[in-house]
Coordinates of C-alpha atoms in Angstrom, one line a residue:
M1 CA 0.0 0.0 0.0
N2 CA 1.4 3.4 -1.0
L3 CA 0.8 6.0 1.7
D4 CA 1.8 9.0 -0.5
S5 CA 0.5 12.1 1.5
K6 CA 1.1 14.3 -1.6
I7 CA 2.2 17.2 0.6
P8 CA 3.4 20.1 -1.6
G9 CA 6.9 21.4 -1.4
G10 CA 8.0 24.8 -0.2
P11 CA 7.5 26.8 3.0
M12 CA 4.6 25.6 5.2
A13 CA 2.7 28.9 4.9
Q14 CA 2.8 28.6 1.1
K15 CA 1.9 24.9 0.6
W16 CA -1.8 25.3 0.2
D17 CA -1.4 28.3 -2.2
R18 CA 1.0 26.2 -4.2
R19 CA -1.3 23.2 -4.3
R20 CA -4.2 25.3 -5.5
A21 CA -2.0 26.9 -8.2
E22 CA -1.1 23.4 -9.4
I23 CA -4.6 21.9 -9.3
R24 CA -6.0 20.9 -12.7
L25 CA -9.3 22.6 -13.4
V26 CA -12.6 21.5 -14.9
N27 CA -14.2 24.2 -17.0
P28 CA -17.7 25.3 -16.1
A29 CA -19.4 23.6 -19.0
N30 CA -17.8 20.3 -18.3
K31 CA -18.6 20.4 -14.6
R32 CA -22.2 19.7 -15.5
K33 CA -21.1 16.4 -17.0
F34 CA -19.7 15.0 -13.7
E35 CA -21.7 13.4 -10.9
V36 CA -20.5 13.3 -7.3
I37 CA -22.0 11.3 -4.5
V38 CA -21.8 12.8 -1.0
V39 CA -22.7 10.5 1.8
G40 CA -23.6 12.4 5.0
S41 CA -25.3 15.7 5.4
G42 CA -23.7 17.1 8.6
L43 CA -21.4 20.1 8.5
A44 CA -18.8 18.4 6.3
G45 CA -21.3 16.7 4.0
A46 CA -23.8 19.5 3.6
S47 CA -21.1 22.1 3.0
A48 CA -19.4 19.9 0.5
A49 CA -22.6 19.1 -1.4
A50 CA -23.7 22.7 -1.4
T51 CA -20.4 24.0 -2.7
L52 CA -20.0 21.3 -5.3
G53 CA -23.5 22.1 -6.5
E54 CA -22.7 25.8 -6.6
L55 CA -19.7 25.1 -8.8
G56 CA -21.9 23.3 -11.3
Y57 CA -21.4 19.6 -10.5
R58 CA -24.4 17.3 -10.4
V59 CA -24.5 16.0 -6.8
K60 CA -26.4 13.2 -5.0
C61 CA -26.5 13.6 -1.2
F62 CA -27.5 10.7 1.1
C63 CA -28.4 10.8 4.8
F64 CA -30.1 8.2 7.0
Q65 CA -31.9 10.9 9.0
D66 CA -35.4 12.1 8.0
S67 CA -33.8 15.5 7.1
A68 CA -30.4 16.8 6.5
R69 CA -31.0 19.2 9.4
R70 CA -30.9 16.3 11.9
A71 CA -27.3 15.3 11.2
H72 CA -25.3 14.9 14.4
S73 CA -23.4 18.1 13.9
I74 CA -26.5 19.7 15.4
A75 CA -25.4 18.4 18.8
A76 CA -22.1 20.4 18.9
Q77 CA -22.4 23.0 21.6
G78 CA -19.5 25.3 22.5
G79 CA -18.1 26.9 19.4
I80 CA -15.8 27.0 16.4
N81 CA -12.2 28.1 16.3
A82 CA -10.8 30.7 14.0
A83 CA -7.5 32.7 14.1
K84 CA -9.1 36.1 13.5
N85 CA -7.6 37.6 16.7
Y86 CA -10.7 39.8 17.4
P87 CA -9.9 40.2 21.1
N88 CA -6.4 41.3 20.1
D89 CA -4.9 38.9 22.6
G90 CA -2.0 37.6 20.5
D91 CA -3.7 35.0 18.3
S92 CA -2.5 34.2 14.8
V93 CA -2.7 31.5 12.2
Q94 CA 0.7 30.3 13.4
R95 CA -0.5 30.1 17.0
L96 CA -3.6 28.2 16.1
F97 CA -1.4 25.9 14.0
Y98 CA 1.0 25.2 16.9
D99 CA -1.8 24.8 19.5
T100 CA -3.4 22.2 17.4
I101 CA -0.1 20.3 16.8
K102 CA 0.7 20.4 20.5
G103 CA -2.8 19.5 21.5
G104 CA -2.6 16.4 19.3
D105 CA 0.6 15.5 21.1
F106 CA 2.7 15.8 17.9
R107 CA 0.8 13.0 16.1
A108 CA -0.8 15.1 13.4
R109 CA 0.4 15.9 9.8
E110 CA 1.8 19.5 9.9
A111 CA 0.8 20.5 6.4
N112 CA -2.9 19.6 6.9
V113 CA -3.0 21.4 10.3
H114 CA -1.5 24.6 8.9
R115 CA -4.0 24.6 6.1
L116 CA -6.8 24.2 8.6
A117 CA -5.5 27.2 10.6
E118 CA -5.3 29.3 7.4
V119 CA -8.8 28.4 6.2
S120 CA -10.3 29.0 9.6
V121 CA -10.4 32.8 9.1
N122 CA -12.6 32.4 6.0
I123 CA -15.1 30.1 7.7
I124 CA -16.4 32.7 10.0
D125 CA -17.0 35.2 7.2
Q126 CA -18.9 32.5 5.3
C127 CA -21.1 31.7 8.2
V128 CA -21.8 35.3 9.1
A129 CA -22.9 35.9 5.5
Q130 CA -25.3 32.9 5.8
G131 CA -26.8 34.6 8.9
V132 CA -25.4 32.4 11.6
P133 CA -26.2 34.2 14.9
F134 CA -22.9 34.2 16.6
G135 CA -22.6 35.8 20.0
R136 CA -21.7 39.5 19.9
E137 CA -20.2 42.0 22.3
Y138 CA -22.1 45.0 23.5
G139 CA -20.9 47.1 20.5
G140 CA -22.0 44.5 18.0
L141 CA -18.6 42.9 17.2
L142 CA -18.4 39.1 17.2
A143 CA -17.6 37.7 20.6
N144 CA -15.0 35.1 21.5
R145 CA -14.4 32.8 24.4
S146 CA -11.7 30.4 25.4
F147 CA -11.5 26.6 25.1
G148 CA -9.1 24.0 26.4
G149 CA -5.5 23.9 25.2
A150 CA -5.2 27.6 24.3
Q151 CA -4.3 30.8 26.1
V152 CA -6.2 33.0 23.7
S153 CA -9.9 33.5 23.0
R154 CA -10.5 32.3 19.5
T155 CA -13.8 30.4 19.8
F156 CA -16.9 31.9 18.1
Y157 CA -20.1 30.6 19.5
A158 CA -23.9 30.8 19.4
R159 CA -24.6 30.2 23.1
G160 CA -24.6 26.4 23.6
A161 CA -26.0 25.6 20.2
T162 CA -23.2 26.5 17.8
G163 CA -23.4 23.2 15.9
Q164 CA -27.1 23.7 15.3
Q165 CA -26.8 27.2 14.0
L166 CA -23.8 26.3 11.7
L167 CA -25.7 23.3 10.4
L168 CA -28.7 25.5 9.6
G169 CA -26.4 27.8 7.6
A170 CA -25.0 24.9 5.6
Y171 CA -28.5 23.4 5.2
Q172 CA -29.9 26.6 3.7
A173 CA -26.9 26.6 1.2
L174 CA -27.7 22.9 0.5
S175 CA -31.4 23.6 0.1
R176 CA -30.7 26.3 -2.4
Q177 CA -28.8 23.9 -4.6
V178 CA -31.6 21.3 -4.2
G179 CA -34.1 23.9 -5.4
L180 CA -31.9 24.7 -8.4
G181 CA -31.8 21.0 -9.3
R182 CA -28.0 20.7 -8.9
V183 CA -28.2 18.6 -5.8
Q184 CA -30.6 15.6 -5.4
M185 CA -31.3 14.8 -1.8
F186 CA -32.0 11.3 -0.5
A187 CA -33.1 11.3 3.1
R188 CA -33.8 8.1 5.2
T189 CA -31.3 6.3 3.0
E190 CA -28.3 4.4 4.3
M191 CA -25.2 3.6 2.4
L192 CA -24.3 -0.1 2.7
E193 CA -21.6 -0.7 0.1
I194 CA -19.0 1.1 -1.9
V195 CA -18.7 0.1 -5.6
V196 CA -15.3 -0.2 -7.0
V197 CA -14.7 -0.3 -10.8
N198 CA -11.2 -0.8 -12.2
G199 CA -9.7 0.2 -8.8
H200 CA -11.7 3.4 -8.5
A201 CA -14.7 4.2 -6.2
K202 CA -17.5 4.8 -8.7
G203 CA -20.7 4.5 -6.7
V204 CA -22.7 3.2 -3.7
V205 CA -25.4 0.7 -2.9
V206 CA -28.0 2.1 -0.5
R207 CA -31.1 0.9 1.4
D208 CA -34.3 2.9 1.7
L209 CA -34.9 2.8 5.4
V210 CA -38.7 3.1 4.9
T211 CA -39.3 0.5 2.2
G212 CA -36.2 -1.6 2.5
K213 CA -35.5 -1.2 -1.3
I214 CA -31.9 -1.7 -2.2
T215 CA -30.6 0.4 -5.2
S216 CA -27.3 1.4 -6.8
H217 CA -26.1 4.9 -7.7
A218 CA -23.1 5.5 -10.0
A219 CA -20.8 8.6 -9.9
D220 CA -17.5 10.0 -11.0
A221 CA -16.4 10.4 -7.4
V222 CA -17.6 9.5 -3.9
V223 CA -17.3 11.6 -0.8
L224 CA -17.8 10.2 2.7
G225 CA -18.8 12.7 5.4
T226 CA -20.4 10.2 7.8
G227 CA -18.9 11.2 11.1
G228 CA -17.1 9.2 13.7
Y229 CA -17.4 5.7 15.4
G230 CA -17.5 6.6 19.1
N231 CA -20.7 4.6 19.4
A232 CA -18.7 1.4 19.2
F233 CA -18.3 2.1 23.0
Y234 CA -22.1 2.0 23.4
L235 CA -22.2 4.8 26.0
S236 CA -21.0 8.0 24.4
T237 CA -22.1 11.5 23.7
N238 CA -23.0 10.6 20.1
A239 CA -26.6 10.2 18.9
Q240 CA -27.7 6.5 18.7
G241 CA -27.8 6.6 15.0
C242 CA -24.1 7.5 14.6
N243 CA -22.3 4.5 13.1
A244 CA -19.2 3.3 11.2
T245 CA -20.9 1.3 8.4
A246 CA -19.8 3.7 5.5
V247 CA -16.2 3.9 6.5
W248 CA -16.1 0.2 7.3
R249 CA -17.4 -0.8 3.9
A250 CA -14.8 1.5 2.4
W251 CA -12.0 -0.1 4.5
K252 CA -13.0 -3.6 3.2
K253 CA -12.8 -2.2 -0.4
G254 CA -9.3 -0.9 -0.1
A255 CA -9.3 2.3 1.9
A256 CA -6.7 2.3 4.7
F257 CA -7.9 2.9 8.2
A258 CA -5.7 5.2 10.2
N259 CA -5.1 5.5 14.0
P260 CA -8.3 3.7 15.0
C261 CA -7.3 3.8 18.7
F262 CA -7.2 7.6 18.9
T263 CA -10.6 8.0 20.6
Q264 CA -11.3 11.2 22.6
I265 CA -12.7 11.3 26.1
H266 CA -14.6 14.5 26.9
P267 CA -14.2 15.6 30.5
T268 CA -17.4 17.5 30.8
C269 CA -20.3 15.0 30.5
I270 CA -23.2 14.1 32.8
P271 CA -22.2 11.0 34.7
V272 CA -23.7 7.6 34.0
S273 CA -26.8 7.1 36.2
G274 CA -27.7 3.4 35.5
E275 CA -27.9 0.4 33.2
H276 CA -31.0 1.9 31.5
Q277 CA -29.0 4.5 29.6
S278 CA -28.2 4.2 25.9
K279 CA -26.2 7.4 25.6
L280 CA -24.5 10.1 27.6
T281 CA -25.1 13.9 27.5
L282 CA -22.3 16.4 26.8
M283 CA -21.9 19.5 28.8
S284 CA -20.0 21.9 26.6
E285 CA -16.3 22.5 27.3
S286 CA -17.1 26.2 27.2
L287 CA -18.6 25.9 30.7
R288 CA -15.0 25.5 32.0
N289 CA -14.5 29.2 31.1
D290 CA -16.5 30.1 34.2
G291 CA -16.9 26.8 36.0
R292 CA -14.2 25.5 38.3
C293 CA -13.6 21.8 38.7
W294 CA -13.1 20.5 42.2
A295 CA -13.5 17.5 44.5
P296 CA -13.4 17.0 48.2
K297 CA -9.8 16.7 49.6
A298 CA -10.9 13.9 51.9
K299 CA -11.7 10.4 50.7
G300 CA -15.3 9.3 51.0
D301 CA -16.6 12.8 51.8
R302 CA -20.4 12.5 51.0
R303 CA -21.5 15.9 52.3
P304 CA -23.5 18.1 50.0
P305 CA -21.2 20.4 48.0
R306 CA -22.3 23.6 49.8
E307 CA -21.5 22.1 53.1
I308 CA -17.9 21.5 52.2
P309 CA -15.8 24.6 53.1
E310 CA -13.4 26.2 50.7
A311 CA -10.4 24.9 52.6
E312 CA -11.5 21.3 52.2
R313 CA -11.9 21.5 48.4
D314 CA -9.3 20.5 45.9
Y315 CA -9.5 22.6 42.7
Y316 CA -7.3 20.0 41.1
L317 CA -6.9 21.4 37.6
E318 CA -5.8 24.7 38.9
R319 CA -3.4 23.0 41.3
M320 CA -2.0 20.6 38.7
Y321 CA -1.9 22.9 35.6
P322 CA -1.7 26.5 36.9
S323 CA -0.9 28.0 33.5
Y324 CA -4.1 26.6 31.9
G325 CA -6.2 25.7 35.0
N326 CA -9.7 24.6 34.2
L327 CA -9.0 25.0 30.4
A328 CA -6.5 22.2 30.2
P329 CA -6.9 20.0 27.1
R330 CA -9.6 17.3 27.1
D331 CA -7.4 14.3 27.5
I332 CA -5.5 15.8 30.4
A333 CA -8.6 17.0 32.2
S334 CA -10.3 13.6 31.7
R335 CA -7.4 11.7 33.2
A336 CA -7.2 14.1 36.1
A337 CA -10.9 13.5 36.9
K338 CA -10.3 9.8 36.7
R339 CA -7.4 9.9 39.1
I340 CA -9.5 11.9 41.6
C341 CA -12.3 9.3 41.5
D342 CA -9.8 6.4 41.6
E343 CA -8.5 7.9 44.8
G344 CA -11.9 7.6 46.3
R345 CA -12.7 11.4 46.2
G346 CA -15.4 11.2 43.5
V347 CA -18.9 12.5 44.1
G348 CA -22.4 11.4 43.3
P349 CA -23.7 7.8 42.9
G350 CA -20.8 5.4 42.7
G351 CA -18.3 8.1 43.3
R352 CA -17.8 8.6 39.6
G353 CA -18.1 12.4 39.3
V354 CA -16.5 15.7 40.1
Y355 CA -18.0 19.1 40.6
L356 CA -18.1 21.9 38.0
D357 CA -18.9 25.0 40.2
F358 CA -20.1 28.4 39.0
S359 CA -20.2 30.1 42.3
D360 CA -17.3 32.5 41.6
A361 CA -18.7 33.4 38.2
L362 CA -22.1 34.0 39.6
A363 CA -20.7 36.3 42.3
R364 CA -18.4 38.1 39.8
L365 CA -20.8 38.5 36.8
G366 CA -24.3 37.9 38.2
E367 CA -26.7 35.2 37.4
A368 CA -28.3 37.0 34.4
T369 CA -24.9 37.2 32.6
V370 CA -24.0 33.6 33.4
R371 CA -27.4 32.3 32.2
E372 CA -27.1 34.5 29.0
R373 CA -23.9 32.7 28.2
Y374 CA -24.9 29.2 29.1
G375 CA -28.6 29.2 29.6
N376 CA -29.6 26.4 27.3
L377 CA -26.9 24.2 28.7
F378 CA -28.1 24.9 32.2
D379 CA -31.7 24.1 31.0
M380 CA -30.5 20.8 29.6
Y381 CA -28.7 19.8 32.8
H382 CA -31.8 20.7 34.8
E383 CA -34.0 18.6 32.6
I384 CA -31.8 15.5 33.0
T385 CA -30.8 15.8 36.7
A386 CA -33.5 18.1 38.2
E387 CA -30.8 20.2 39.6
D388 CA -30.1 23.9 39.1
A389 CA -26.4 24.6 38.3
C390 CA -26.8 28.1 39.7
E391 CA -27.8 26.6 43.1
T392 CA -25.6 23.5 43.3
P393 CA -22.5 22.6 41.3
M394 CA -22.9 20.4 38.2
R395 CA -21.6 16.8 38.5
I396 CA -19.5 15.8 35.5
Y397 CA -17.4 12.8 34.5
P398 CA -15.5 11.9 31.3
A399 CA -17.2 10.0 28.4
I400 CA -16.4 8.9 24.9
H401 CA -17.0 11.8 22.5
Y402 CA -15.0 12.2 19.3
V403 CA -12.6 10.0 17.3
M404 CA -9.4 11.2 15.8
G405 CA -9.0 8.0 13.9
G406 CA -10.7 7.3 10.6
L407 CA -10.0 6.5 7.0
W408 CA -6.5 7.6 5.9
V409 CA -6.5 10.5 3.4
D410 CA -3.7 12.4 1.6
Y411 CA -3.3 16.2 1.4
D412 CA -6.2 16.2 -1.2
L413 CA -8.5 14.4 1.3
M414 CA -8.5 11.3 -1.0
S415 CA -8.2 7.8 0.6
T416 CA -6.0 5.0 -0.7
L417 CA -9.0 4.0 -2.8
P418 CA -8.8 6.4 -5.8
G419 CA -11.9 8.4 -6.3
L420 CA -13.0 8.1 -2.6
F421 CA -12.7 11.3 -0.7
V422 CA -13.3 11.4 3.1
I423 CA -14.0 14.6 5.0
G424 CA -14.8 15.7 8.6
E425 CA -14.6 13.2 11.4
A426 CA -14.8 10.3 9.0
N427 CA -11.2 10.8 8.0
F428 CA -8.2 10.4 10.4
S429 CA -8.3 14.2 10.5
D430 CA -6.0 17.0 11.5
H431 CA -6.1 16.4 15.3
G432 CA -3.4 13.9 16.0
A433 CA -3.9 12.0 19.2
N434 CA -6.3 14.5 20.8
R435 CA -8.7 17.1 19.4
L436 CA -8.7 20.5 21.0
G437 CA -12.2 21.8 21.7
A438 CA -14.0 23.8 19.0
S439 CA -11.9 22.3 16.3
A440 CA -14.3 19.7 15.0
L441 CA -16.7 22.2 13.5
M442 CA -13.7 24.1 12.0
Q443 CA -12.4 21.0 10.3
G444 CA -15.8 19.9 8.9
L445 CA -16.5 23.2 7.3
A446 CA -12.9 23.7 6.1
D447 CA -13.0 20.4 4.3
G448 CA -16.5 21.0 2.8
Y449 CA -16.4 24.6 1.9
F450 CA -12.8 25.4 1.1
I451 CA -10.7 22.3 0.5
L452 CA -12.6 19.4 -1.1
P453 CA -14.2 21.6 -3.9
Y454 CA -10.6 22.2 -5.2
T455 CA -9.2 18.8 -4.8
V456 CA -12.1 16.7 -6.1
G457 CA -11.9 18.8 -9.3
D458 CA -8.3 17.9 -9.7
Y459 CA -9.2 14.2 -9.6
L460 CA -12.1 14.6 -12.0
A461 CA -10.0 16.5 -14.5
T462 CA -7.5 13.6 -14.8
A463 CA -9.6 10.5 -13.9
K464 CA -9.0 7.8 -16.4
V465 CA -11.9 5.6 -15.2
K466 CA -15.2 7.0 -16.5
R467 CA -18.5 6.8 -14.7
P468 CA -20.1 3.4 -15.3
S469 CA -23.7 2.6 -15.6
A470 CA -25.5 1.6 -12.4
D471 CA -26.4 -1.6 -14.2
A472 CA -22.8 -2.6 -14.5
A473 CA -21.7 -6.0 -13.2
E474 CA -19.8 -4.5 -10.3
F475 CA -23.0 -2.8 -9.0
K476 CA -25.0 -6.0 -9.4
Q477 CA -22.3 -7.9 -7.4
A478 CA -22.3 -5.2 -4.7
E479 CA -26.1 -5.4 -4.4
E480 CA -25.9 -9.2 -4.0
E481 CA -23.4 -8.7 -1.2
V482 CA -25.8 -6.3 0.6
H483 CA -28.8 -8.6 0.1
A484 CA -26.8 -11.5 1.5
R485 CA -25.7 -9.5 4.5
V486 CA -29.3 -8.5 5.2
K487 CA -30.5 -12.0 4.8
R488 CA -27.9 -13.3 7.2
L489 CA -28.8 -10.8 9.9
L490 CA -32.5 -11.6 9.6
G491 CA -31.8 -15.3 9.4
V492 CA -30.0 -15.8 12.7
N493 CA -33.3 -15.5 14.7
G494 CA -31.6 -15.9 18.0
K495 CA -32.7 -15.0 21.5
R496 CA -30.6 -11.9 22.4
T497 CA -31.3 -8.3 21.4
V498 CA -28.9 -6.2 19.4
S499 CA -28.6 -3.8 22.3
E500 CA -27.4 -6.5 24.6
F501 CA -24.5 -7.3 22.3
H502 CA -23.7 -3.6 21.8
R503 CA -23.7 -3.0 25.5
R504 CA -21.4 -5.9 26.1
L505 CA -19.0 -4.7 23.4
G506 CA -19.0 -1.2 24.9
K507 CA -18.1 -2.5 28.3
I508 CA -15.2 -4.5 26.9
L509 CA -13.9 -1.5 25.0
W510 CA -14.4 1.0 27.9
E511 CA -12.7 -1.2 30.5
N512 CA -9.8 -2.3 28.3
C513 CA -9.3 0.5 25.7
G514 CA -10.9 3.5 27.4
M515 CA -9.2 6.3 29.3
A516 CA -6.4 4.0 30.4
R517 CA -5.0 1.0 28.5
N518 CA -2.4 -1.7 29.1
A519 CA -1.1 -4.6 27.2
A520 CA -2.8 -7.2 29.4
G521 CA -6.2 -5.5 29.1
L522 CA -5.9 -5.1 25.3
R523 CA -4.9 -8.8 24.8
K524 CA -7.9 -9.7 26.9
A525 CA -10.2 -7.6 24.8
L526 CA -8.7 -9.2 21.6
Q527 CA -9.9 -12.5 22.9
E528 CA -13.3 -11.4 24.2
I529 CA -14.4 -9.4 21.1
P530 CA -14.0 -12.2 18.6
A531 CA -15.8 -14.6 21.0
L532 CA -18.6 -12.0 21.3
R533 CA -18.8 -11.6 17.6
E534 CA -19.1 -15.3 17.1
E535 CA -21.9 -15.4 19.7
F536 CA -23.6 -12.4 17.9
W537 CA -23.9 -14.3 14.7
K538 CA -25.3 -17.3 16.5
D539 CA -27.8 -15.7 18.8
V540 CA -28.8 -12.2 17.8
K541 CA -32.5 -11.5 17.2
A542 CA -33.3 -9.0 14.5
P543 CA -37.1 -9.3 14.1
G544 CA -39.2 -8.3 11.1
K545 CA -38.2 -8.3 7.5
N546 CA -36.3 -6.2 5.0
E547 CA -39.2 -4.8 3.0
E548 CA -40.3 -2.4 5.7
L549 CA -39.2 0.2 8.2
N550 CA -37.0 -2.0 10.4
Q551 CA -34.8 -0.2 13.0
A552 CA -33.8 -3.5 14.6
L553 CA -32.3 -4.5 11.3
E554 CA -30.5 -1.2 10.9
C555 CA -29.0 -1.5 14.4
A556 CA -28.0 -5.1 13.8
G557 CA -26.0 -4.1 10.7
R558 CA -24.2 -1.3 12.5
V559 CA -23.4 -3.4 15.6
A560 CA -22.0 -6.1 13.4
D561 CA -19.6 -3.5 12.0
F562 CA -18.8 -2.3 15.5
L563 CA -17.9 -5.8 16.6
E564 CA -15.3 -5.9 13.8
L565 CA -14.1 -2.3 14.3
G566 CA -13.7 -2.8 18.0
E567 CA -11.1 -5.5 17.4
L568 CA -9.2 -3.1 15.0
I569 CA -9.3 -0.4 17.7
C570 CA -7.7 -2.8 20.2
R571 CA -5.1 -4.1 17.7
D572 CA -4.0 -0.5 17.0
A573 CA -3.9 0.4 20.7
L574 CA -1.7 -2.7 21.4
A575 CA 0.6 -2.0 18.5
R576 CA 1.2 1.6 19.5
D577 CA 3.5 0.9 22.5
E578 CA 3.6 4.4 23.8
S579 CA 1.3 7.0 25.4
C580 CA 0.2 10.1 23.5
G581 CA -2.8 12.3 23.8
C582 CA -5.9 10.3 24.4
H583 CA -4.0 7.0 23.9
F584 CA -2.8 6.5 27.4
R585 CA -0.8 3.3 27.9
E586 CA -0.3 2.8 31.6
E587 CA 3.1 1.2 30.9
H588 CA 4.3 4.5 29.5
Q589 CA 3.8 7.5 31.8
M590 CA 5.9 10.1 33.5
E591 CA 6.3 10.2 37.3
D592 CA 3.5 12.8 37.4
G593 CA 1.2 10.6 35.4
E594 CA 1.5 12.4 32.1
C595 CA 2.0 10.7 28.7
R596 CA 5.5 9.4 27.7
R597 CA 5.7 9.4 23.9
D598 CA 8.2 7.2 21.9
D599 CA 9.1 9.5 19.1
A600 CA 11.9 7.2 17.8
N601 CA 9.4 4.4 17.1
F602 CA 6.0 5.9 16.8
A603 CA 6.2 9.4 15.2
H604 CA 4.0 8.2 12.4
V605 CA 0.4 7.6 11.3
A606 CA -0.6 3.9 11.6
A607 CA -2.7 2.9 8.6
W608 CA -4.3 -0.6 8.6
E609 CA -5.0 -2.5 5.3
F610 CA -7.8 -5.1 5.1
Q611 CA -6.5 -8.5 4.0
G612 CA -9.7 -10.5 4.0
E613 CA -12.3 -11.8 6.4
D614 CA -10.1 -14.6 7.9
R615 CA -6.7 -12.8 7.7
P616 CA -5.3 -10.2 10.1
P617 CA -5.0 -6.7 8.8
V618 CA -1.5 -5.3 7.9
R619 CA -0.2 -2.2 9.6
H620 CA 1.5 0.4 7.5
A621 CA 3.2 3.7 8.7
E622 CA 3.3 7.2 7.3
P623 CA 6.2 9.0 8.9
L624 CA 5.4 12.4 10.4
V625 CA 8.0 15.0 9.5
Y626 CA 8.1 18.2 11.5
E627 CA 9.3 21.2 9.5
E628 CA 7.8 24.1 11.5
T629 CA 7.5 22.6 15.0
H630 CA 9.9 20.7 17.1
L631 CA 9.0 17.5 19.0
A632 CA 8.7 18.4 22.6
T633 CA 7.2 17.0 25.8
R634 CA 3.7 18.4 26.0
S635 CA 3.2 20.5 29.1
Y636 CA 0.3 22.6 30.2
K637 CA 1.7 23.4 33.7

């Protein structure tokens, strides 16, 4: 497998300009001759489909939700980063670039990250022009707030619903192209197979989730913007519908899977309350601007928080990381909370929680100002816990949130399968081993609005494999594979529900490949997951039939993929014998509990190649070369 990143030469700040100058163009009249399939309608998918339609390409956009507006990007809360330096506090493209490289623990590709920082300044202008109601200062200027891993305020926000507002902006751009006939929208439709013709991705096989009808669609290029795979862990902040099926089908057709073990733990989530839960709820990282994390100093202190005097509280992030305090990066803040609870100083049921306290902000700013900033987040917390965060501190605990792993892509965002482009969280991204807060929305919109529209044109201008007919033999074979998979799922007719298997997989992954990992636990998981998968195919019950709305069947297919992906996640975690970012191997830590990287052996992207159903995958490496930054021990103290 050739992992050619296709990074342009020249100085870092000029690479993207140079690449755009070299890109081969498709003239406007010819763009109408090309068809592009976009799978996913979140920020990455919707912005890509809208922009490609605006350029003149014919686009088909697929989503499994009942509307593109219900893509999971809607759940993003706190904000979007951009190096516009409105507060005049020292920010710059170079500083955003370095913060992102450092935040990812020096496991990201420099050229991609620098381009992301460059493009960030354009995203805000684009979204303001679309009418996104960003927060503003008293004088009308756009407001900024801080997020973890940065000492400047560069995060633009729309209270606690930034993802929703950005998605509505992208959705209206998409809807305009649908109205003009340039984009054809397919809602309630799930992609179940990638079709490869002469070594190039040339279409997809999809299932209508209402009728069960399975159809093929041909195109000149395919774009996946299908989000991450955090739901493999069962309990996560992701919506229940989020899945890995699209990227997993692509992996089995030749697209390398990069860094699957890089899974982010978010430190600010509502703790687990019982076995009845099927997901967890995120409380935005932005709350740590004004909220202070603390736990009792004494083990087993079960007094109500207001009865614990100041002298008996441990503001542990401020103590451990004085330079960043409560805005330490997510992986560091998560591990700190875990250590507190492991010491027996956790709060709430089971002792799995710490406090996020707004008392100081309420006294300093007043309740009206605090509620203006975070009101909808406080409302959400109250609805779930029946507690008022202005009266008693929030209880929070880390949870699975985002994945930095995904399909490997080069500088042009194309996978190792020619003609298959991957954007947003679905690719292995620009975040290394840990994503800084407010960078997911930045990456999704950068890929969709400002990067992919250039690079997909370069591929189309030179593609030697023309668009086939959807009746071609390759499509018929792919449809047969989908029918066989569906028939197999429905034919097991066992006694256990899909959710039971999913919950058991999630427990294995969380306990052995969650916030802390070690070789023994990973080897144990690599024995338990195949056994669970074998049991799944013998005893799962997916009632109903294909020719109808059948959510049990949908879930069964997705969990079947998670049972395979979970094994790859653990393989990758075991092979990466170091600690970095969110990948914390207990064997490799400093005396103070921080990550100990092994740059001599692991300063690379791990890319896994599928070899067949009964053969282990092959691990390849793309070396990471640092031209602008220097490898250093990451410190936020």
